[in-house]
Short mmCIF file of C-alpha atoms in Angstrom, two decimals:
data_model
loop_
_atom_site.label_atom_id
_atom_site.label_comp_id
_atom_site.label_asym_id
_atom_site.label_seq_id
_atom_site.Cartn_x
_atom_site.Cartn_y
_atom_site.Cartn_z
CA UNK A 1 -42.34 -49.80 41.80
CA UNK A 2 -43.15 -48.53 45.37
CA UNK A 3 -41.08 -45.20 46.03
CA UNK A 4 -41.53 -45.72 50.22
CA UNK A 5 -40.93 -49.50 50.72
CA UNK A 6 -39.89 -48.59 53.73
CA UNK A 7 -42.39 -47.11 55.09
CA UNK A 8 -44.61 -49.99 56.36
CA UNK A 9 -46.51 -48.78 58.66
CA UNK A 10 -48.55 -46.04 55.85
CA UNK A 11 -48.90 -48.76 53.68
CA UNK A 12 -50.32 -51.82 55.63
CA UNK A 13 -52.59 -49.19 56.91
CA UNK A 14 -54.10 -48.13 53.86
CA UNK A 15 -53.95 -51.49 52.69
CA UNK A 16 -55.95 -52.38 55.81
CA UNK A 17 -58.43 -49.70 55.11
CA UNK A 18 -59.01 -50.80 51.55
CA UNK A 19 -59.55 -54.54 52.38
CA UNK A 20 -61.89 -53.16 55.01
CA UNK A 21 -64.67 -51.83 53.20
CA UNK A 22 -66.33 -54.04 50.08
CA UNK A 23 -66.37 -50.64 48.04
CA UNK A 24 -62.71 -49.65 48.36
CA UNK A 25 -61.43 -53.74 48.06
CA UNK A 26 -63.14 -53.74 44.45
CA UNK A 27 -59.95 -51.27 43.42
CA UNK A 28 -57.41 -53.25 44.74
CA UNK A 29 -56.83 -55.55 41.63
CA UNK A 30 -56.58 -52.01 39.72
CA UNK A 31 -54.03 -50.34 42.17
CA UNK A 32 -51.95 -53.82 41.84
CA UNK A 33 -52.21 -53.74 37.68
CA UNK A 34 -50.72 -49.88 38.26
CA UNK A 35 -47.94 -50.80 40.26
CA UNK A 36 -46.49 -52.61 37.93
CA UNK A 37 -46.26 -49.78 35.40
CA UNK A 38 -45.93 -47.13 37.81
CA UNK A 39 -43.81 -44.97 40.27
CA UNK A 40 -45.93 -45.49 43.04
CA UNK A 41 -46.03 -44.01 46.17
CA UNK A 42 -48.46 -44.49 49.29
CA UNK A 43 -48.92 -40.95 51.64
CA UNK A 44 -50.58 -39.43 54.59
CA UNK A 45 -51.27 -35.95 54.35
CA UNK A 46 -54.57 -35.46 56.32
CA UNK A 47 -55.94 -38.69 54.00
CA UNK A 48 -54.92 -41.95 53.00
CA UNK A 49 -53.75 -41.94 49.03
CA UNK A 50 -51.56 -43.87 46.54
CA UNK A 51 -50.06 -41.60 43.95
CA UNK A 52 -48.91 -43.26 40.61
CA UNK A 53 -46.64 -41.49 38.08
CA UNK A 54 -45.96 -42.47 34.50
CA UNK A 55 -42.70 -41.99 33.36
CA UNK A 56 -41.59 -42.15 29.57
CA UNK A 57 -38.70 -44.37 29.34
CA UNK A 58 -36.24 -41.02 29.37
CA UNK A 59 -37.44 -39.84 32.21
CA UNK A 60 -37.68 -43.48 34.19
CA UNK A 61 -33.98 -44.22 32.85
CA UNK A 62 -33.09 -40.71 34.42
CA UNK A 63 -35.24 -41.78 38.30
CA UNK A 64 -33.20 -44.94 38.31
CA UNK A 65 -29.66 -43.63 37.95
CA UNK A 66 -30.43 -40.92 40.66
CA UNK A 67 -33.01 -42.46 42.96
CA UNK A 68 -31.55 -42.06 46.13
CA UNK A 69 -31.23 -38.17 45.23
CA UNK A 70 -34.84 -37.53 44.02
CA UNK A 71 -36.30 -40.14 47.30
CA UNK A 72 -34.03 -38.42 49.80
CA UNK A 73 -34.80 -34.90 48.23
CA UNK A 74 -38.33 -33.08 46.76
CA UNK A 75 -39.89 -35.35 44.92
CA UNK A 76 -41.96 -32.47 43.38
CA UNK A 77 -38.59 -31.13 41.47
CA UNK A 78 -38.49 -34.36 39.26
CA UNK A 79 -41.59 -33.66 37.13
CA UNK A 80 -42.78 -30.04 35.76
CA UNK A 81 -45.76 -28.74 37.59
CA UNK A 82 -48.77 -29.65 35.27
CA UNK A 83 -52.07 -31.70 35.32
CA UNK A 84 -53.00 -34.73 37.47
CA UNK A 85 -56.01 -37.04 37.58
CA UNK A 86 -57.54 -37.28 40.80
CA UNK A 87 -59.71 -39.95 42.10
CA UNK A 88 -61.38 -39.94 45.54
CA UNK A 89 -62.89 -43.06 46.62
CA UNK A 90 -65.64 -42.23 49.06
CA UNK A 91 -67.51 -44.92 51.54
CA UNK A 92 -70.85 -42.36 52.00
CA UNK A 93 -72.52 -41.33 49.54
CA UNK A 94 -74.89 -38.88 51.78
CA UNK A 95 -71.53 -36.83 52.60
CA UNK A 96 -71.74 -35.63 49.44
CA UNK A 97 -73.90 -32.65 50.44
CA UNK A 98 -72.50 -29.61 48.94
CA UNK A 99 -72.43 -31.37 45.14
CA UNK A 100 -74.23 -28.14 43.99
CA UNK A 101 -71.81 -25.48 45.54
CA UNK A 102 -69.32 -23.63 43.49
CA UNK A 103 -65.53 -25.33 43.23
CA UNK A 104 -62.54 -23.32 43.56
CA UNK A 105 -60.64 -22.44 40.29
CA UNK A 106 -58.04 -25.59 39.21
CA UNK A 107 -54.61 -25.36 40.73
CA UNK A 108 -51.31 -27.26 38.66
CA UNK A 109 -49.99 -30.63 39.45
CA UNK A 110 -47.29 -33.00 38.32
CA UNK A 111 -47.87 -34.49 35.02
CA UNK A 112 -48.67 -37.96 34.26
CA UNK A 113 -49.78 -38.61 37.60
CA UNK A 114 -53.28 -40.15 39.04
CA UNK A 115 -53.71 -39.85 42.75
CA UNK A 116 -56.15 -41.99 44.58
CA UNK A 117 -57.71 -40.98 47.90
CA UNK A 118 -59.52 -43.60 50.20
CA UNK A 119 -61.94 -41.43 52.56
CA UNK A 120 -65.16 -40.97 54.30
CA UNK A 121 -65.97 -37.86 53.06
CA UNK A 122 -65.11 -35.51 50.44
CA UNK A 123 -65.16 -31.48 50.25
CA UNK A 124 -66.28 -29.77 47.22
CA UNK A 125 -64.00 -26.98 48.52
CA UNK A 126 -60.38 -28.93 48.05
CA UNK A 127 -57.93 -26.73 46.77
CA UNK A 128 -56.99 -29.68 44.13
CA UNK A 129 -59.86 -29.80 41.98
CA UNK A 130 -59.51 -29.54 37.86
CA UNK A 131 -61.39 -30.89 34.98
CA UNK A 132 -59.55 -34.19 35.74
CA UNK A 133 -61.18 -35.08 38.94
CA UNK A 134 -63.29 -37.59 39.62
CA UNK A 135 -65.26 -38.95 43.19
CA UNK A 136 -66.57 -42.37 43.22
CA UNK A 137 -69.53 -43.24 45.65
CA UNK A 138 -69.76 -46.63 44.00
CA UNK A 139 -68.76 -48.55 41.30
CA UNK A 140 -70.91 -46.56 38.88
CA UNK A 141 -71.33 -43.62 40.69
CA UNK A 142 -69.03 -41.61 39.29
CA UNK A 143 -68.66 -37.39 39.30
CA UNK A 144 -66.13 -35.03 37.51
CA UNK A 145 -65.57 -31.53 37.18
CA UNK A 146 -67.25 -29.71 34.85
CA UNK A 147 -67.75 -25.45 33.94
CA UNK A 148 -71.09 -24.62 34.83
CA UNK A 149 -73.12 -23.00 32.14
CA UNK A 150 -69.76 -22.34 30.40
CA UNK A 151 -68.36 -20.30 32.95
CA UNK A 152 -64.51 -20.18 32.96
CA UNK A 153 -64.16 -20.02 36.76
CA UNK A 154 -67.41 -21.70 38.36
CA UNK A 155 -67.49 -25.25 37.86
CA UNK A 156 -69.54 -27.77 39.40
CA UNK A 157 -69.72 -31.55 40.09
CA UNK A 158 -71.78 -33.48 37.64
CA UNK A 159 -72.40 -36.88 36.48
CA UNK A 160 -69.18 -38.62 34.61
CA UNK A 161 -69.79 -39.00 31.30
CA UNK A 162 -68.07 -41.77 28.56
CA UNK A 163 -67.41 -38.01 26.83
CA UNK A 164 -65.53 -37.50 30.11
CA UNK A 165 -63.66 -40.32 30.09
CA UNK A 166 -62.28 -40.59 26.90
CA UNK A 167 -60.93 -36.90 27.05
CA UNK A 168 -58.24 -38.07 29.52
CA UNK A 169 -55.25 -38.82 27.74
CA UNK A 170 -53.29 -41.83 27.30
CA UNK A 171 -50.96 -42.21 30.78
CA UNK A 172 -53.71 -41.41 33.19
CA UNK A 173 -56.61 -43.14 31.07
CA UNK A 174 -54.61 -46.40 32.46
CA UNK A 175 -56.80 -46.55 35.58
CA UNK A 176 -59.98 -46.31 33.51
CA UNK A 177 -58.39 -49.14 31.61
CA UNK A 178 -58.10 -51.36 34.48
CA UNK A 179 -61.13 -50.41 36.11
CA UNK A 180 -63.30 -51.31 33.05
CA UNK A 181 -61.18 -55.09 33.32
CA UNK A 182 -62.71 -55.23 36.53
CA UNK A 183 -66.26 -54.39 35.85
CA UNK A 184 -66.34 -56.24 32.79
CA UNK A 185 -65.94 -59.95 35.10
CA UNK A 186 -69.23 -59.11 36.12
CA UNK A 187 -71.58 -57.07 33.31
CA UNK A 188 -70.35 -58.44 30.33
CA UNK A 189 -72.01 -54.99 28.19
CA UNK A 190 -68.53 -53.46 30.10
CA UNK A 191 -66.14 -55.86 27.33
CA UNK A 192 -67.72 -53.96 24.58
CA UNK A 193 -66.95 -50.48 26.16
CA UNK A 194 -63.21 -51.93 27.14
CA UNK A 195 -62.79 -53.20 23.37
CA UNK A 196 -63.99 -49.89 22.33
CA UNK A 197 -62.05 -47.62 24.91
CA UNK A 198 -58.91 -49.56 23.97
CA UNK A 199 -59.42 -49.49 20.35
CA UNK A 200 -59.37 -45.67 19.80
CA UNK A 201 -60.96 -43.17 22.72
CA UNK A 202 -63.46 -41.20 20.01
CA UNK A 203 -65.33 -44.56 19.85
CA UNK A 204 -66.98 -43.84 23.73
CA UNK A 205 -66.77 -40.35 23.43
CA UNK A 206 -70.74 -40.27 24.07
CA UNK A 207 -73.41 -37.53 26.57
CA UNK A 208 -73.69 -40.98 28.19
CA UNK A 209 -73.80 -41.25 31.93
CA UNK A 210 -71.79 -43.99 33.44
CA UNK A 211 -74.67 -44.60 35.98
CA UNK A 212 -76.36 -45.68 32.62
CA UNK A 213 -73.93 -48.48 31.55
CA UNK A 214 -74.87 -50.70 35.18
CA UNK A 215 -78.22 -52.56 34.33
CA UNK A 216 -77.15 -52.49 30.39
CA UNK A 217 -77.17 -56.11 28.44
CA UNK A 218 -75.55 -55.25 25.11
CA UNK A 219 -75.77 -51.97 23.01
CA UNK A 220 -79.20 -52.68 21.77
CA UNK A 221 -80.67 -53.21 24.86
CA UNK A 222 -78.63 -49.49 25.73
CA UNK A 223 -79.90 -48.01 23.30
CA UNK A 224 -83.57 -48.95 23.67
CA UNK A 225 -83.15 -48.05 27.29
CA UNK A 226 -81.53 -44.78 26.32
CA UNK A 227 -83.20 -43.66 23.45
CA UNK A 228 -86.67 -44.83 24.16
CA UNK A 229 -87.00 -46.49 20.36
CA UNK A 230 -86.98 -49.79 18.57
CA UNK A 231 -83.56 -50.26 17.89
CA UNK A 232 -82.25 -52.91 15.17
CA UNK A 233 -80.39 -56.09 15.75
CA UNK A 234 -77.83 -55.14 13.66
CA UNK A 235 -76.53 -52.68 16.67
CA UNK A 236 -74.59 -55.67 18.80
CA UNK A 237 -72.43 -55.64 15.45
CA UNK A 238 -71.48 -51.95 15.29
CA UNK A 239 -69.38 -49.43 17.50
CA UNK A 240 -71.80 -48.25 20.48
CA UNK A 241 -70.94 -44.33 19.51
CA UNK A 242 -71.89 -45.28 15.34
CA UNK A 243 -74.88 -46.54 16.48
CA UNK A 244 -75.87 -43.94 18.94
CA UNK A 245 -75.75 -41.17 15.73
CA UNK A 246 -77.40 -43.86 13.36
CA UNK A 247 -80.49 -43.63 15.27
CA UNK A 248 -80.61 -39.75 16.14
CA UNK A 249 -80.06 -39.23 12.41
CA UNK A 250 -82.69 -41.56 11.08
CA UNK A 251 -85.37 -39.57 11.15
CA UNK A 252 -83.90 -37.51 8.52
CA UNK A 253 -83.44 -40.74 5.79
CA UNK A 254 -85.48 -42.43 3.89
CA UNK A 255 -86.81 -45.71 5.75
CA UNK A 256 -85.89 -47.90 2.50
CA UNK A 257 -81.98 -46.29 2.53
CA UNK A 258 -81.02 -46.70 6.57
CA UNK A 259 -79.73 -49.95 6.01
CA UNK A 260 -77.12 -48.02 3.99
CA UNK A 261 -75.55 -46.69 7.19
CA UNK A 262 -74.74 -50.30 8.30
CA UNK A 263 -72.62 -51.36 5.28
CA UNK A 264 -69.63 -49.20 6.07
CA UNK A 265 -66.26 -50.93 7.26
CA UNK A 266 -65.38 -51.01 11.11
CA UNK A 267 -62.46 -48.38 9.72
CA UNK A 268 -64.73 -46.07 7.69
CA UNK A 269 -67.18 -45.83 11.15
CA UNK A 270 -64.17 -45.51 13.09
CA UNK A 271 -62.99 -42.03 10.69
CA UNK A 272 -66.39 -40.82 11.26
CA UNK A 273 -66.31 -41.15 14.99
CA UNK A 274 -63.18 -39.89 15.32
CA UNK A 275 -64.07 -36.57 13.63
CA UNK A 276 -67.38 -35.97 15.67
CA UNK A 277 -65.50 -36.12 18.75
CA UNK A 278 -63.84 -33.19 17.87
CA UNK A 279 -67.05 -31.41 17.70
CA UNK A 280 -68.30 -29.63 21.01
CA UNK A 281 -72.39 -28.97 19.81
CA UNK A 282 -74.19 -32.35 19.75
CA UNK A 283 -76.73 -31.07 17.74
CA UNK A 284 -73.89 -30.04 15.11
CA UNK A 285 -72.86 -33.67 15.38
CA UNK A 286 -75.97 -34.77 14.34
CA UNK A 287 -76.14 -33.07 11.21
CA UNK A 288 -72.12 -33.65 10.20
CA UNK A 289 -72.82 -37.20 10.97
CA UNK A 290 -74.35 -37.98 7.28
CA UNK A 291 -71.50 -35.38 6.53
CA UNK A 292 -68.77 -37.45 7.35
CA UNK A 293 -70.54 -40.52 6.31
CA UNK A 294 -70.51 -38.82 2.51
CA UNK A 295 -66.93 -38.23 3.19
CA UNK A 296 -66.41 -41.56 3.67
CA UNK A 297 -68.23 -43.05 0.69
CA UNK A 298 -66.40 -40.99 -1.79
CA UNK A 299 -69.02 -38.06 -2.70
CA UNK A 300 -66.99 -35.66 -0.62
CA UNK A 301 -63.16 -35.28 -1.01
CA UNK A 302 -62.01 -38.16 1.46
CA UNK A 303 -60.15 -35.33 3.40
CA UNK A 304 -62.08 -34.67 5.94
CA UNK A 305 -61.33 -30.89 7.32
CA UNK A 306 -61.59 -29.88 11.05
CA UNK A 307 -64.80 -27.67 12.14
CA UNK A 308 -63.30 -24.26 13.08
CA UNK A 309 -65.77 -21.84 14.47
CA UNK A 310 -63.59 -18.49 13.66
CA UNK A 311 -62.26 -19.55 10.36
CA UNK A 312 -64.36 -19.54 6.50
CA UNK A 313 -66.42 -23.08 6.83
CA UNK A 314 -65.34 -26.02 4.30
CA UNK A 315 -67.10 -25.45 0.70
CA UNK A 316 -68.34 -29.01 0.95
CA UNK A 317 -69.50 -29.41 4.95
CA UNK A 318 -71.12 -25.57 4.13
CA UNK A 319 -73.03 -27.24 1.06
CA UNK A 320 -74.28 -30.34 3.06
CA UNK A 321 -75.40 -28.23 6.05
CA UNK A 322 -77.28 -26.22 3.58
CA UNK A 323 -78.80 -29.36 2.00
CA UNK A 324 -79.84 -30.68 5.97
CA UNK A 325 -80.99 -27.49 6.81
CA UNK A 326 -83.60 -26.84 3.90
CA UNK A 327 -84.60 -30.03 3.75
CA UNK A 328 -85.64 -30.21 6.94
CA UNK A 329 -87.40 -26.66 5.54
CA UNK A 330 -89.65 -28.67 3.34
CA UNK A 331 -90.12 -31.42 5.11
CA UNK A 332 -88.16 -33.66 3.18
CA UNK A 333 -85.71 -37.00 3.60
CA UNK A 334 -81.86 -36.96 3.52
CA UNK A 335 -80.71 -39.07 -0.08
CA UNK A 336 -78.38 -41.86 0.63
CA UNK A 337 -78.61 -42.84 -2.89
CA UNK A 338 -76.34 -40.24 -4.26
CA UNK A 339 -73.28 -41.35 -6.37
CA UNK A 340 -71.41 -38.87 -7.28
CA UNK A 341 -70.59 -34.88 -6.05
CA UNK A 342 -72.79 -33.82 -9.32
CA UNK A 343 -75.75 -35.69 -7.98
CA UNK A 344 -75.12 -34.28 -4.44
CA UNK A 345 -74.94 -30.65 -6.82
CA UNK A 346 -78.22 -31.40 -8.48
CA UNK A 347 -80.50 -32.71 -5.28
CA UNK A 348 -79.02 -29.63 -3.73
CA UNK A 349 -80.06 -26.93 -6.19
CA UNK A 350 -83.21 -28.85 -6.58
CA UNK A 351 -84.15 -28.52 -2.26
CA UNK A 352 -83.14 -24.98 -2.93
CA UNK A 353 -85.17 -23.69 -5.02
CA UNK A 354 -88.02 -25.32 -3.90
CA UNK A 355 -87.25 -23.60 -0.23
CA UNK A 356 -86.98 -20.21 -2.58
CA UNK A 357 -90.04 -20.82 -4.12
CA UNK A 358 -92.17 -21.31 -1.09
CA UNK A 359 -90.12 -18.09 0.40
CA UNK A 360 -91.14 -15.69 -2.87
CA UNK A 361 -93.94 -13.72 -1.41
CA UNK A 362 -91.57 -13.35 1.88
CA UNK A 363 -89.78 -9.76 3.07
CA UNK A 364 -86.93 -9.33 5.12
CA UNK A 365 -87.87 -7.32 8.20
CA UNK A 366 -85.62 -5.36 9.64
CA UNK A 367 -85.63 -3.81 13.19
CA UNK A 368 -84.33 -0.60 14.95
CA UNK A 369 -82.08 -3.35 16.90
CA UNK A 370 -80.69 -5.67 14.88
CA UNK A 371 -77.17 -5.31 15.26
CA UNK A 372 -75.81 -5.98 11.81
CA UNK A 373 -77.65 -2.59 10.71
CA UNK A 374 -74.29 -0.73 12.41
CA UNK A 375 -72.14 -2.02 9.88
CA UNK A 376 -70.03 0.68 8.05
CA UNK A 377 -68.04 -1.45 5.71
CA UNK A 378 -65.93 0.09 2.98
CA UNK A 379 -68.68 1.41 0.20
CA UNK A 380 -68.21 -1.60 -2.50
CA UNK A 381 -70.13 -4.06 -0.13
CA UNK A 382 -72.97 -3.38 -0.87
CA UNK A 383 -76.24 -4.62 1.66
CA UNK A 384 -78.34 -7.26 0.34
CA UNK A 385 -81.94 -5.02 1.54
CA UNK A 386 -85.33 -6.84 0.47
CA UNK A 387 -86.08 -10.56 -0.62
CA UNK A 388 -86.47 -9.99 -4.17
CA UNK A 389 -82.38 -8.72 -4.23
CA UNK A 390 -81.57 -12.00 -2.02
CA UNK A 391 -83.37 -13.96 -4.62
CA UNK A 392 -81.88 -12.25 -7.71
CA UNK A 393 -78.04 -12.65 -5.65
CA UNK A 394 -78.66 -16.25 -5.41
CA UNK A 395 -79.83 -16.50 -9.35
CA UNK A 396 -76.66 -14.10 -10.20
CA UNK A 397 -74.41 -16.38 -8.24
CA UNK A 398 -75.99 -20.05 -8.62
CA UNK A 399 -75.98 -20.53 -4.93
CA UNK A 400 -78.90 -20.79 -2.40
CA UNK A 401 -78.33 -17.49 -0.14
CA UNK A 402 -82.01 -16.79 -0.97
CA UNK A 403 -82.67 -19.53 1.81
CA UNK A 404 -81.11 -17.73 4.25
CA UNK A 405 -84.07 -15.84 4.87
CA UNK A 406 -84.84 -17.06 8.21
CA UNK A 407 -81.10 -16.60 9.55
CA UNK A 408 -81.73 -12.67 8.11
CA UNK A 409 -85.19 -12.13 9.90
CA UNK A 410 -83.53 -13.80 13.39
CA UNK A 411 -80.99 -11.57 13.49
CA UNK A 412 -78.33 -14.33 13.03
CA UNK A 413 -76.29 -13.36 9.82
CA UNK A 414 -76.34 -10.33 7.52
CA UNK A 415 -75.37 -10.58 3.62
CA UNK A 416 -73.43 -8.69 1.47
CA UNK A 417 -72.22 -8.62 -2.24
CA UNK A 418 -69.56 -7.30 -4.30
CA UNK A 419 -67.67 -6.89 -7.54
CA UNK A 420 -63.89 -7.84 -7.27
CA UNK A 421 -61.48 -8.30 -10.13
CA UNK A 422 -64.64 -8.55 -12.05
CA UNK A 423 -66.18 -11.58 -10.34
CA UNK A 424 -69.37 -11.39 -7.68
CA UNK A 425 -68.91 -12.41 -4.48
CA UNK A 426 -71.74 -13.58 -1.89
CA UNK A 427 -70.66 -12.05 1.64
CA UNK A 428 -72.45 -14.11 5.20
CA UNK A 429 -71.51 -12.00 8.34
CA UNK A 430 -72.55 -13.48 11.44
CA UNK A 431 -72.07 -12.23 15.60
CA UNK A 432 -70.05 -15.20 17.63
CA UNK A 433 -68.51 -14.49 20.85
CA UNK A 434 -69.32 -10.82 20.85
CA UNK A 435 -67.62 -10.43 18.00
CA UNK A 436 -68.79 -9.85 14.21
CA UNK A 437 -67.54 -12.89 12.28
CA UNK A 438 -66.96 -13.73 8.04
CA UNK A 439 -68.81 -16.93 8.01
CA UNK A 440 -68.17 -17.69 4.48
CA UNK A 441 -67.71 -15.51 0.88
CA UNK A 442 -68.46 -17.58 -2.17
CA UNK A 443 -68.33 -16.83 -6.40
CA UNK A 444 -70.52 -17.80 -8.82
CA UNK A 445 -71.42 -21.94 -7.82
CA UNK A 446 -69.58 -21.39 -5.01
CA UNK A 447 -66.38 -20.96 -6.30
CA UNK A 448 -63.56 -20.41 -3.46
CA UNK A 449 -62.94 -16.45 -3.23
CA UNK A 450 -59.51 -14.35 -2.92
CA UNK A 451 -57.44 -14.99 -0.13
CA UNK A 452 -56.75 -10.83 -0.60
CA UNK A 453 -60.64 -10.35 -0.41
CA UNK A 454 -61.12 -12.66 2.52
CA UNK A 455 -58.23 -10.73 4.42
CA UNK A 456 -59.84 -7.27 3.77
CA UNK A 457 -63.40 -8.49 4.77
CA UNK A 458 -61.78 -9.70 7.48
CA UNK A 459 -59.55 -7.00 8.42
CA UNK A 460 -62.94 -4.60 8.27
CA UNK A 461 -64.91 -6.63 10.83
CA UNK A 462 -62.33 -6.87 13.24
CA UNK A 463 -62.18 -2.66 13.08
CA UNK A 464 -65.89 -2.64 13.31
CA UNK A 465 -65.76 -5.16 16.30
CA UNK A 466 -63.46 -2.78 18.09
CA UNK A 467 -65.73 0.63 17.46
CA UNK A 468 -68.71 -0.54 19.61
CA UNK A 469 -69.38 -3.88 21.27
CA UNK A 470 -72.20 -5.96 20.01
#
């Protein structure tokens, strides 16, 4: 529904300009497919745009019983001040100049709202620009917004990203919709991405570049290109992000047991993708990959929790990382041939103490500036001090602390022990966001501890965290 009908002359001139260059005429079929489910609204302030807003059926019940009011009135007032996704359309690609300069902190739109913007140049200095802003050059030269080396307030332009893309929620992810129609009609690897996109978003949610998906014939081919490795046949037949992990993770597996990882259901690959995308660290997703794909399979409790950085990490995801981690230690393969949480519990201990054994004639060094050495916690935690007491915690307790050696020497965790309601407890400590963190407190086999014991430890760091600053 067009909001200025009556206003002719902006919008046969912005109609002119897009049927007058081959780049901007490629969107047309996409700005038609949003005006049908769209307020939409063609402007002139400085540049030529067409604004669409998605209404839920409330609020679109509410426009239509007082449209002459909101046309005749601010516009603005109708929808709360929030988000927009922004999408410039730009002829040159060499007025792109500044792409490395530093973009001005994000500023609040309406809600459900894309704006596009047909011009000849763009300024990385607008006043508009958020996380959900994107510049097109052509039609797979694509940039968005993106926090430069983490920094909350510098941000820089950067090739878009499927990851990017399949952040954006719902109502504005309907021009990436209709844009992938269009592209699709002429590289046919583009109706695999569509199926996927419209299926659930965590199925693109890749580090690819969109510049990469162009010259691409199917996934293999993609992933070949990408990857730089043989790829199977079997890829065409799986979800694009599934097989993207399948082949960073096989490295890890037994040759003879990777044809395990294509025998799961389109629903059980679709679980595990939807978790990763939750995960920021692509190197994390890597390793909770084979995770999730226990999870899935029944040797893990088919709950799958949610990573949380600041919070005691899952028993079970703690255990696996443990597994990946030392065998990777010894140079050994990933088992896809366990049945059962007791085998997973036996191939486990039996990694571990092979790591401990090769670690026996190890010490733990300790240096003037490790920061974990400034600890004053209450007197009944005590300080796990040489190898031989790491070793002897891990026999007292049936777990495989005595591994974490390495972690102890880098200055990346600290342990403790302690006696409490006459059970021993296993205590990890680690820094994160300069702040000293309980990674994890376990009993004997690993046994869940006190929620009063966890609050304590926890209550202790965050005094120690305030008394000097890592």
């Amino acid at each position: 529904m067009i909001l200025n009908i009556e206003d002719t002359e902006t919008i046969e001139r912005i109609n002119n300009k897009i049927q007058s260059v081959d780049f901007f005429k490629f969107f047309m079929p996409v700005v038609e497919a949003l005006e049908k489910e769209a307020l939409v609204f063609y402007e002139d302030c400085g540049e030529d745009s067409i604004s669409f807003m998605f209404l839920t059926k409330k609020e679109m019940k509410f426009f239509q019983q007082n449209q002459k009011e909101l046309l005749s009135g601010e516009l603005n007032s109708f929808l709360p001040q929030k988000e927009c996704l922004n999408i410039r359309f730009v002829k040159e690609r060499k007025s792109f100049e500044d792409v490395e300069k530093r973009v001005p902190n994000k500023v609040y739109i309406r809600r459900k709202y894309i704006q596009f913007t047909f011009t000849d140049k763009i300024s990385i200095k607008e006043s508009r620009i958020d996380n959900n802003y994107f510049v097109l050059f052509d039609k797979y030269q694509i940039y968005t917004v993106c926090p430069y080396k983490n920094s909350k307030y510098e941000k820089r332009f950067f090739p878009t990203t499927l990851k990017n893309i399949s952040t954006i929620d719902a109502s504005r992810g309907h021009f990436f919709y209709y844009y992938f129609r269009e592209l699709e009609k002429e590289n046919y690897f583009m109706k695999d991405i569509l199926k996927e996109y419209h299926r659930n978003k965590s199925l693109i949610h890749l580090p690819v570049s969109f510049l990469e998906l162009e010259h691409t014939k199917n996934k293999k081919h993609f992933l070949e290109t990408k990857l730089k490795t043989k790829v199977s046949k079997k890829a065409n037949k799986h979800f694009l992000a599934y097989m993207f992990y399948v082949e960073k993770v096989k490295k890890y597996i037994h040759e003879n047991e990777i044809s395990k990882l294509f025998s799961l259901s389109e629903e059980q690959e679709e679980k595990i993708l939807k978790k990763l995308s939750e995960i920021s660290r692509e190197y994390m997703k890597i390793r909770l990959f084979l995770y999730y794909y226990y999870c899935v399979i029944g040797i893990f409790p088919e709950e799958m929790p949610e990573e949380d950085e600041d919070e005691e990490e899952d028993f079970f995801k703690n255990d696996f990382l443990d597994y990946f981690q030392n065998s990777k230690k010894i140079k050994q393969k990933i088992s896809l041939n366990i049945k059962s949480l007791h085998g997973f519990q036996k191939i486990h201990d039996k990694v571990t103490y092979e790591v401990v054994k090769r670690q026996r004639k190890n010490k733990i060094i300790w240096k003037k500036t490790n920061p974990f050495l400034d600890l004053q916690l209450p007197e009944r935690f005590k300080r796990i001090e040489t190898y031989q007491d790491l070793f002897l915690e891990g026999l007292k307790n049936r777990n495989c602390v005595a591994t974490y050696l390495d972690a102890i020497n880098q200055e990346k965790c600290i342990i403790y022990t302690t006696e409490y309601e006459e059970k021993r407890y296993t205590i990890e400590i680690r820094k994160r966001r300069n702040k000293f963190i309980l990674a994890q407190v376990r009993g004997f086999a690993n046994s869940d501890a006190p929620e009063s014991l966890v609050l304590e430890l926890k209550k202790s760091l965050e005094e120690e965290t305030r008394r000097f600053k890592i």
